[in-house]
Amino acid sequence: LTKPNHPSKKGMTLLELIVVLAIIGMASAIIVPTFKTFFDRSQIDFSVRKVSILLSKARYQAIYHNRRIKIDYDSTLHAIALKKKINRRWHTYKTYPIHEDVTISFNRGPVFNPEGTAAPLCSIYITYKKYRYRISISMAGKVTKYKL
């Protein structure tokens, strides 16, 4: 029994390996920026949804507990604070942290009344990188989101 004269074809050639690496490089050049944009967008969307839900929650708590509820931003905790009035002073009773890279600014903290109305008219600005939203609260207590 003799061995065949031609070598067996095992493995890949250098050219095949370079082609595969080039294809992977091109695919990642397309996918990575898309994924980054998706991640940034989901971060701002999550924050906007969270603040909107907290505003609605504060309104419903004001109605349910028959007391005024104020929304404020606590910059030391980087959190949204729900406050209730005790002995003519606002006291924080619950805080909800916001993602550290998200910037929030209020022109005024809204106060929800037991009737479900809000005063004063308020806008909350939420920014993350190049994305910006405004959440407005009407006097009727309606919460509306706007992409800027």
mmCIF file of C-alpha atoms in Angstrom:
data_model
loop_
_atom_site.group_PDB
_atom_site.id
_atom_site.type_symbol
_atom_site.label_atom_id
_atom_site.label_comp_id
_atom_site.label_asym_id
_atom_site.label_seq_id
_atom_site.Cartn_x
_atom_site.Cartn_y
_atom_site.Cartn_z
ATOM 1 C CA LEU A 1 0.000 0.000 0.000
ATOM 2 C CA THR A 2 1.402 3.343 -1.021
ATOM 3 C CA LYS A 3 0.387 6.882 -0.109
ATOM 4 C CA PRO A 4 -0.990 9.198 -2.780
ATOM 5 C CA ASN A 5 1.470 11.820 -4.089
ATOM 6 C CA HIS A 6 -0.798 14.857 -3.574
ATOM 7 C CA PRO A 7 -1.066 16.433 -0.125
ATOM 8 C CA SER A 8 -4.450 16.349 1.649
ATOM 9 C CA LYS A 9 -6.508 19.557 1.655
ATOM 10 C CA LYS A 10 -6.858 20.453 5.312
ATOM 11 C CA GLY A 11 -7.282 23.994 6.655
ATOM 12 C CA MET A 12 -7.650 27.291 4.818
ATOM 13 C CA THR A 13 -5.297 29.294 2.672
ATOM 14 C CA LEU A 14 -4.086 32.725 3.732
ATOM 15 C CA LEU A 15 -6.166 34.320 0.976
ATOM 16 C CA GLU A 16 -9.357 32.652 2.236
ATOM 17 C CA LEU A 17 -8.604 33.840 5.763
ATOM 18 C CA ILE A 18 -8.037 37.449 4.580
ATOM 19 C CA VAL A 19 -11.326 37.426 2.631
ATOM 20 C CA VAL A 20 -13.268 36.171 5.674
ATOM 21 C CA LEU A 21 -11.669 38.831 7.919
ATOM 22 C CA ALA A 22 -12.476 41.559 5.365
ATOM 23 C CA ILE A 23 -16.132 40.481 5.266
ATOM 24 C CA ILE A 24 -16.322 40.487 9.081
ATOM 25 C CA GLY A 25 -14.692 43.938 9.172
ATOM 26 C CA MET A 26 -17.156 45.406 6.673
ATOM 27 C CA ALA A 27 -20.136 43.894 8.489
ATOM 28 C CA SER A 28 -18.987 45.277 11.838
ATOM 29 C CA ALA A 29 -18.375 48.717 10.284
ATOM 30 C CA ILE A 30 -22.061 48.775 9.354
ATOM 31 C CA ILE A 31 -23.516 47.103 12.446
ATOM 32 C CA VAL A 32 -21.607 48.854 15.271
ATOM 33 C CA PRO A 33 -22.753 52.458 14.491
ATOM 34 C CA THR A 34 -26.317 51.227 14.002
ATOM 35 C CA PHE A 35 -26.232 49.450 17.349
ATOM 36 C CA LYS A 36 -24.787 52.557 19.063
ATOM 37 C CA THR A 37 -27.575 54.724 17.632
ATOM 38 C CA PHE A 38 -30.147 52.155 18.731
ATOM 39 C CA PHE A 39 -28.664 52.096 22.258
ATOM 40 C CA ASP A 40 -28.640 55.920 22.532
ATOM 41 C CA ARG A 41 -32.224 56.094 21.288
ATOM 42 C CA SER A 42 -33.403 53.424 23.720
ATOM 43 C CA GLN A 43 -31.712 55.264 26.615
ATOM 44 C CA ILE A 44 -33.579 58.526 25.939
ATOM 45 C CA ASP A 45 -36.854 56.708 25.195
ATOM 46 C CA PHE A 46 -36.605 54.827 28.491
ATOM 47 C CA SER A 47 -35.949 58.048 30.430
ATOM 48 C CA VAL A 48 -38.818 59.912 28.747
ATOM 49 C CA ARG A 49 -41.189 57.013 29.430
ATOM 50 C CA LYS A 50 -40.048 56.829 33.054
ATOM 51 C CA VAL A 51 -40.620 60.549 33.685
ATOM 52 C CA SER A 52 -44.014 60.433 31.935
ATOM 53 C CA ILE A 53 -45.083 57.475 34.061
ATOM 54 C CA LEU A 54 -43.927 59.249 37.242
ATOM 55 C CA LEU A 55 -45.948 62.329 36.316
ATOM 56 C CA SER A 56 -49.054 60.210 35.743
ATOM 57 C CA LYS A 57 -48.397 58.331 38.979
ATOM 58 C CA ALA A 58 -48.141 61.605 40.917
ATOM 59 C CA ARG A 59 -51.408 62.827 39.403
ATOM 60 C CA TYR A 60 -53.220 59.613 40.351
ATOM 61 C CA GLN A 61 -51.774 59.684 43.860
ATOM 62 C CA ALA A 62 -52.979 63.265 44.301
ATOM 63 C CA ILE A 63 -56.482 62.182 43.280
ATOM 64 C CA TYR A 64 -56.474 58.944 45.284
ATOM 65 C CA HIS A 65 -55.028 60.391 48.525
ATOM 66 C CA ASN A 66 -56.874 63.707 48.150
ATOM 67 C CA ARG A 67 -53.690 65.738 48.668
ATOM 68 C CA ARG A 68 -51.373 67.868 46.586
ATOM 69 C CA ILE A 69 -48.311 66.087 45.128
ATOM 70 C CA LYS A 70 -45.316 67.983 43.795
ATOM 71 C CA ILE A 71 -42.746 66.706 41.311
ATOM 72 C CA ASP A 72 -39.210 67.991 41.633
ATOM 73 C CA TYR A 73 -35.744 67.175 40.418
ATOM 74 C CA ASP A 74 -33.187 66.321 43.101
ATOM 75 C CA SER A 75 -29.806 67.138 41.555
ATOM 76 C CA THR A 76 -27.803 65.619 44.430
ATOM 77 C CA LEU A 77 -29.442 62.210 43.883
ATOM 78 C CA HIS A 78 -29.970 62.741 40.127
ATOM 79 C CA ALA A 79 -33.528 61.602 40.689
ATOM 80 C CA ILE A 80 -37.127 62.684 40.294
ATOM 81 C CA ALA A 81 -38.662 63.341 43.706
ATOM 82 C CA LEU A 82 -42.315 63.051 44.683
ATOM 83 C CA LYS A 83 -43.188 65.433 47.495
ATOM 84 C CA LYS A 84 -46.178 65.945 49.741
ATOM 85 C CA LYS A 85 -46.977 68.897 51.943
ATOM 86 C CA ILE A 86 -46.723 68.393 55.696
ATOM 87 C CA ASN A 87 -47.135 71.394 58.020
ATOM 88 C CA ARG A 88 -46.913 73.823 55.102
ATOM 89 C CA ARG A 89 -43.559 72.418 53.867
ATOM 90 C CA TRP A 90 -42.827 70.081 50.976
ATOM 91 C CA HIS A 91 -41.245 66.785 52.049
ATOM 92 C CA THR A 92 -39.823 64.156 49.704
ATOM 93 C CA TYR A 93 -41.447 60.788 50.240
ATOM 94 C CA LYS A 94 -40.211 58.895 47.178
ATOM 95 C CA THR A 95 -37.322 59.301 44.721
ATOM 96 C CA TYR A 96 -36.799 57.656 41.350
ATOM 97 C CA PRO A 97 -33.231 57.683 39.985
ATOM 98 C CA ILE A 98 -32.571 58.754 36.415
ATOM 99 C CA HIS A 99 -29.772 57.380 34.227
ATOM 100 C CA GLU A 100 -26.576 59.291 35.050
ATOM 101 C CA ASP A 101 -25.912 60.433 31.454
ATOM 102 C CA VAL A 102 -29.409 61.846 30.979
ATOM 103 C CA THR A 103 -29.896 65.551 31.674
ATOM 104 C CA ILE A 104 -33.221 66.767 33.070
ATOM 105 C CA SER A 105 -34.294 70.364 33.531
ATOM 106 C CA PHE A 106 -37.578 71.788 34.813
ATOM 107 C CA ASN A 107 -38.820 75.298 34.255
ATOM 108 C CA ARG A 108 -41.016 74.721 37.348
ATOM 109 C CA GLY A 109 -41.958 71.630 39.309
ATOM 110 C CA PRO A 110 -45.629 70.835 38.744
ATOM 111 C CA VAL A 111 -48.043 70.357 41.621
ATOM 112 C CA PHE A 112 -50.926 67.959 41.049
ATOM 113 C CA ASN A 113 -54.123 68.805 42.910
ATOM 114 C CA PRO A 114 -56.707 66.360 44.301
ATOM 115 C CA GLU A 115 -58.994 67.234 41.379
ATOM 116 C CA GLY A 116 -56.325 65.962 38.937
ATOM 117 C CA THR A 117 -55.399 69.405 37.702
ATOM 118 C CA ALA A 118 -51.847 70.744 37.663
ATOM 119 C CA ALA A 119 -50.360 74.122 38.441
ATOM 120 C CA PRO A 120 -48.329 75.874 37.233
ATOM 121 C CA LEU A 121 -48.017 75.033 33.549
ATOM 122 C CA CYS A 122 -44.781 73.114 33.289
ATOM 123 C CA SER A 123 -42.254 71.780 30.814
ATOM 124 C CA ILE A 124 -39.577 69.210 31.546
ATOM 125 C CA TYR A 125 -36.632 68.877 29.168
ATOM 126 C CA ILE A 126 -34.827 65.557 28.869
ATOM 127 C CA THR A 127 -31.546 65.344 26.947
ATOM 128 C CA TYR A 128 -29.240 62.457 26.143
ATOM 129 C CA LYS A 129 -26.372 63.114 23.723
ATOM 130 C CA LYS A 130 -27.987 64.519 20.555
ATOM 131 C CA TYR A 131 -31.572 63.538 21.474
ATOM 132 C CA ARG A 132 -33.910 65.952 23.232
ATOM 133 C CA TYR A 133 -37.522 65.731 24.407
ATOM 134 C CA ARG A 134 -39.946 68.073 26.117
ATOM 135 C CA ILE A 135 -42.691 66.820 28.381
ATOM 136 C CA SER A 136 -45.465 69.336 28.979
ATOM 137 C CA ILE A 137 -48.079 69.227 31.706
ATOM 138 C CA SER A 138 -51.271 71.148 31.016
ATOM 139 C CA MET A 139 -53.489 72.750 33.669
ATOM 140 C CA ALA A 140 -55.886 69.825 33.203
ATOM 141 C CA GLY A 141 -53.033 67.493 34.252
ATOM 142 C CA LYS A 142 -52.493 66.020 30.788
ATOM 143 C CA VAL A 143 -48.921 64.849 30.112
ATOM 144 C CA THR A 144 -47.693 65.276 26.521
ATOM 145 C CA LYS A 145 -44.297 64.300 25.046
ATOM 146 C CA TYR A 146 -42.599 66.161 22.194
ATOM 147 C CA LYS A 147 -39.441 65.204 20.347
ATOM 148 C CA LEU A 148 -37.324 68.303 19.742
#
